[in-house]
Amino acid sequence: MPPYRLAHLSDPHLPPPAGALGWRDLGSKRLLSAIAWRRKGSEHQPSVLQALADDVARHAPDHIAVTGDLTNFSSSAEYAAARTWLQTLGAAADVTLSPGNHDALVRAGAPSTFEPWREWLGDTPQVAFPALRERGPLALINLCSATPTAPWLASGRLGEAQLERLTQILTSLAGRDLYRVLTIHHPPAAGVVSGRKALEDAGALRALLAVHEVDLVLHGHAHEAAVSAIPGPQGPIPVLGVPSASAVGGRRHPPARWHSIEFSSDRRIRVVARGLSADTGRFEALGDYVLQAPQRR
């Protein structure tokens, strides 16, 4: 049986459409984000994102995971534009989105509970996190760390309700021969991002995962190719992050990259990194490695 293939990309930071901000936003955190976008927006190019999406499509993965930050200001106009972009990736049943901090920048003027993206968040009629999506040999568990924060902060939080439901989901999967993959925007491993960008209750999440089996955690937010690990009941749990899917690359951050992750029936996980080449301007294989997932008890 061929391996099941999951594509992971993150932080596309789609360009804000006309009318994304109004005069009421001048007194909110959106103004700070708009200033930052004027300074850093050139680092994110739609042509790079399109080239990455085309490369993903050529490899025809079975499923795609997008770990957040589709928008910059979390405005209604951006949500609508992001929905259109999500539709270009594939059917909603074949794409899972975990919202990022920019997708929940402020409460005012933002769609409630990410409703415009509901079909990409989970399989239930109502938006609820964590969302369990069973696809082939995978149990995809979609968490949401996106929450409005004070100015100058880009931190995230899951909250007690999500952590309790995550415990229930993982308990329900006990004894089933499925790869358990968590998707989340903020990295749960310590030291991947600075304190002002960190997951506030990462310690509680790590304590939970030290008891309940998970095979892989995928995140964004760092705009880096991050490889780390957190303790699990049968050994370290791999935690993987990717750079921004629209990044040109330069002094601040590396160019765009995505991961093709292959899950085999022998509990082997092969990760193939594909990134934007500065020499050719095309996406090329940068390398690959294999992770051995623990055998199910």
XYZ file of C-alpha atoms in Angstrom:
297
model
C 0.000 0.000 0.000
C 1.465 3.429 -0.927
C 2.109 5.870 1.924
C -0.490 8.467 2.825
C 0.871 11.914 1.973
C 0.164 15.084 3.924
C 1.360 18.499 2.722
C 2.148 21.060 5.433
C 2.400 24.778 4.704
C 1.927 27.838 6.866
C 1.761 31.620 7.240
C 0.839 32.636 3.679
C 0.049 36.215 4.816
C -2.179 36.961 1.834
C -1.973 40.580 0.614
C -4.769 42.689 2.144
C -7.537 43.437 -0.383
C -8.734 46.973 -1.012
C -10.933 48.130 1.848
C -9.415 45.708 4.341
C -9.087 48.532 6.879
C -11.408 51.410 7.758
C -11.131 54.551 9.834
C -12.441 52.724 12.918
C -9.310 50.552 12.813
C -7.021 53.529 13.466
C -7.558 53.155 17.207
C -7.002 49.398 17.350
C -4.165 46.901 17.121
C -4.873 46.730 13.392
C -3.073 50.053 12.981
C 0.125 48.561 14.422
C -0.224 45.576 12.118
C -0.772 47.884 9.136
C 2.429 49.768 9.972
C 4.300 46.466 10.233
C 2.831 45.318 6.916
C 4.080 48.478 5.174
C 7.542 47.691 6.506
C 7.587 43.934 5.976
C 4.912 43.245 3.375
C 7.432 43.083 0.532
C 8.852 39.958 2.171
C 5.625 38.141 1.234
C 4.905 37.841 -2.479
C 1.767 36.353 -4.090
C 3.921 34.960 -6.912
C 5.936 32.918 -4.403
C 2.781 31.612 -2.743
C 1.331 30.657 -6.134
C 4.536 28.839 -7.072
C 4.393 26.928 -3.782
C 0.720 26.039 -4.285
C 1.499 24.848 -7.818
C 4.334 22.689 -6.487
C 2.025 21.170 -3.868
C -0.583 20.449 -6.551
C 1.988 18.724 -8.773
C 2.790 16.323 -5.947
C -0.929 15.578 -5.403
C -0.970 15.028 -1.622
C -3.868 13.189 -0.025
C -4.456 16.063 2.401
C -3.123 19.566 3.087
C -2.574 21.163 6.515
C -2.296 24.965 6.715
C -1.199 26.220 10.127
C -2.482 29.758 10.157
C -1.924 33.438 9.453
C -3.827 33.680 6.210
C -4.686 37.300 7.044
C -2.798 40.243 8.487
C -5.516 42.323 10.185
C -8.316 39.723 10.671
C -10.785 41.960 8.847
C -13.944 40.686 7.145
C -12.564 41.580 3.711
C -9.450 39.515 4.381
C -11.521 36.566 5.592
C -13.468 36.588 2.333
C -10.274 36.797 0.253
C -8.712 33.982 2.278
C -11.779 31.807 1.732
C -11.367 32.260 -2.019
C -7.698 31.283 -1.728
C -8.523 28.194 0.336
C -10.901 27.070 -2.395
C -8.000 27.065 -4.862
C -6.076 24.543 -2.730
C -8.710 21.856 -3.033
C -11.979 20.621 -1.584
C -12.552 21.696 2.018
C -12.628 18.050 3.104
C -9.054 17.722 1.817
C -7.625 20.828 3.527
C -7.365 21.482 7.278
C -6.769 25.016 8.554
C -5.547 25.924 12.036
C -6.010 29.702 12.543
C -3.090 31.926 13.532
C -2.673 34.991 15.729
C -3.064 37.369 12.754
C -6.390 35.664 12.008
C -7.610 36.734 15.480
C -5.823 40.066 15.797
C -8.787 41.850 17.407
C -12.383 40.911 18.151
C -14.073 44.009 16.721
C -14.960 43.666 13.048
C -13.687 40.090 12.761
C -16.031 37.229 11.805
C -17.232 35.272 14.822
C -15.465 31.947 15.539
C -13.777 31.902 12.086
C -17.178 31.095 10.558
C -16.224 31.933 6.914
C -13.630 29.149 7.086
C -15.823 26.605 8.888
C -15.559 23.851 6.245
C -11.741 23.855 6.495
C -11.631 23.748 10.307
C -13.402 20.444 10.927
C -16.188 18.128 9.857
C -19.007 19.336 12.136
C -21.625 21.992 11.270
C -20.453 24.165 14.172
C -16.921 25.455 14.679
C -15.408 23.641 17.675
C -11.787 23.086 18.658
C -10.080 20.731 18.820
C -11.599 19.236 15.682
C -10.935 15.590 14.854
C -10.714 14.675 11.180
C -10.007 11.037 10.294
C -8.338 10.768 6.914
C -6.862 7.457 5.748
C -4.401 6.308 8.458
C -4.424 9.744 10.128
C -6.302 11.143 13.076
C -5.808 14.863 12.418
C -6.518 16.862 15.556
C -6.893 20.544 14.757
C -6.220 22.949 17.633
C -6.757 26.705 17.707
C -4.191 28.820 19.562
C -5.398 32.052 17.939
C -6.800 34.607 20.359
C -6.790 38.433 20.485
C -3.912 39.834 22.535
C -2.653 43.200 23.727
C -0.594 45.440 21.411
C 2.963 44.258 20.712
C 2.049 40.666 21.653
C 1.669 37.755 19.222
C 1.137 35.048 21.807
C -1.469 32.309 21.706
C -3.582 30.310 24.100
C -5.595 27.101 23.995
C -7.543 27.396 27.240
C -8.867 24.769 29.623
C -11.848 23.798 27.468
C -9.667 22.890 24.466
C -7.197 21.000 26.612
C -10.000 19.020 28.239
C -11.529 18.153 24.879
C -8.094 17.194 23.532
C -7.755 14.742 26.418
C -11.130 13.267 25.547
C -10.236 12.899 21.857
C -6.896 11.252 22.544
C -8.518 8.913 25.071
C -11.124 7.929 22.474
C -8.354 7.048 20.004
C -6.679 4.608 22.399
C -6.295 1.176 20.843
C -6.872 2.406 17.297
C -4.050 2.012 14.785
C -4.035 5.603 13.540
C -1.261 8.156 13.304
C -2.179 10.982 15.672
C -1.156 14.343 14.213
C -1.765 17.686 15.950
C -1.998 20.902 13.928
C -1.575 24.226 15.739
C -0.255 27.679 14.843
C 1.950 28.395 17.871
C 4.822 25.961 18.554
C 4.364 23.961 21.782
C 8.106 23.346 22.257
C 10.038 25.830 24.396
C 12.499 28.231 22.785
C 11.209 28.127 19.199
C 9.857 31.696 19.430
C 10.346 34.563 21.876
C 8.193 34.992 24.952
C 5.929 37.639 23.428
C 5.088 35.208 20.608
C 4.810 32.032 22.675
C 1.921 29.700 23.463
C 0.922 30.805 26.967
C -0.291 27.395 28.116
C 2.347 25.366 26.283
C 3.342 23.779 29.603
C -0.164 22.439 30.115
C -0.231 21.066 26.574
C 3.162 19.402 27.018
C 2.025 17.841 30.295
C -1.039 16.412 28.552
C 1.013 15.008 25.643
C 3.488 13.426 28.060
C 0.636 11.093 29.053
C -1.434 10.697 25.880
C 0.150 9.340 22.703
C 0.671 11.655 19.729
C 2.975 10.903 16.793
C 3.616 14.337 15.284
C 2.896 18.039 15.901
C 2.835 20.547 13.014
C 2.973 24.312 13.567
C 3.726 27.650 11.928
C 4.251 31.116 13.445
C 8.063 31.058 13.658
C 8.594 31.645 9.912
C 11.490 29.191 10.232
C 12.163 25.558 9.410
C 11.905 24.425 13.026
C 12.622 20.887 14.206
C 12.100 20.233 17.909
C 10.554 17.670 20.228
C 8.487 17.378 23.384
C 8.268 14.414 25.777
C 5.727 11.702 25.036
C 4.723 8.502 26.857
C 6.874 6.355 24.533
C 9.654 8.818 23.747
C 10.050 12.263 22.151
C 7.235 13.581 19.977
C 8.579 15.329 16.827
C 7.444 18.951 16.418
C 7.912 20.451 12.948
C 7.459 23.991 11.660
C 7.859 25.518 8.194
C 8.764 29.012 6.950
C 6.129 31.334 5.528
C 4.588 29.982 2.341
C 4.918 33.381 0.633
C 8.386 34.428 1.850
C 10.877 35.671 -0.715
C 13.689 35.046 1.747
C 16.376 37.367 2.980
C 18.161 38.545 6.070
C 15.176 38.160 8.415
C 13.698 34.830 7.378
C 14.354 31.953 4.959
C 12.454 31.610 1.671
C 9.192 29.732 1.362
C 9.086 26.011 2.066
C 6.569 23.227 2.489
C 6.829 19.672 3.744
C 5.562 16.532 2.077
C 5.001 14.082 4.936
C 4.520 10.411 4.069
C 2.927 8.009 6.558
C 3.671 4.347 5.869
C 1.958 1.239 7.214
C 5.172 0.248 9.043
C 4.925 3.318 11.321
C 7.606 5.225 9.421
C 7.131 8.934 8.708
C 9.182 10.368 5.846
C 9.502 14.169 5.685
C 10.529 15.724 2.369
C 11.332 19.448 2.495
C 10.667 21.422 -0.678
C 11.802 25.026 -0.813
C 12.219 28.016 -3.084
C 15.643 27.946 -4.730
C 17.449 31.285 -4.936
C 19.318 29.977 -7.986
C 16.430 28.756 -10.111
C 13.413 30.568 -8.625
C 11.638 27.211 -8.503
C 10.660 24.880 -5.706
C 13.100 22.014 -5.321
C 13.720 19.155 -2.917
C 16.034 20.345 -0.140
C 16.375 17.030 1.663
C 14.439 14.375 3.508
C 14.557 12.352 6.695
C 12.627 9.522 8.325
C 10.976 9.462 11.743
C 10.041 6.188 13.389
C 6.711 6.481 15.168
C 6.174 4.284 18.261
C 4.191 1.103 17.810
C 0.669 1.337 19.145
C 0.138 -0.310 22.507
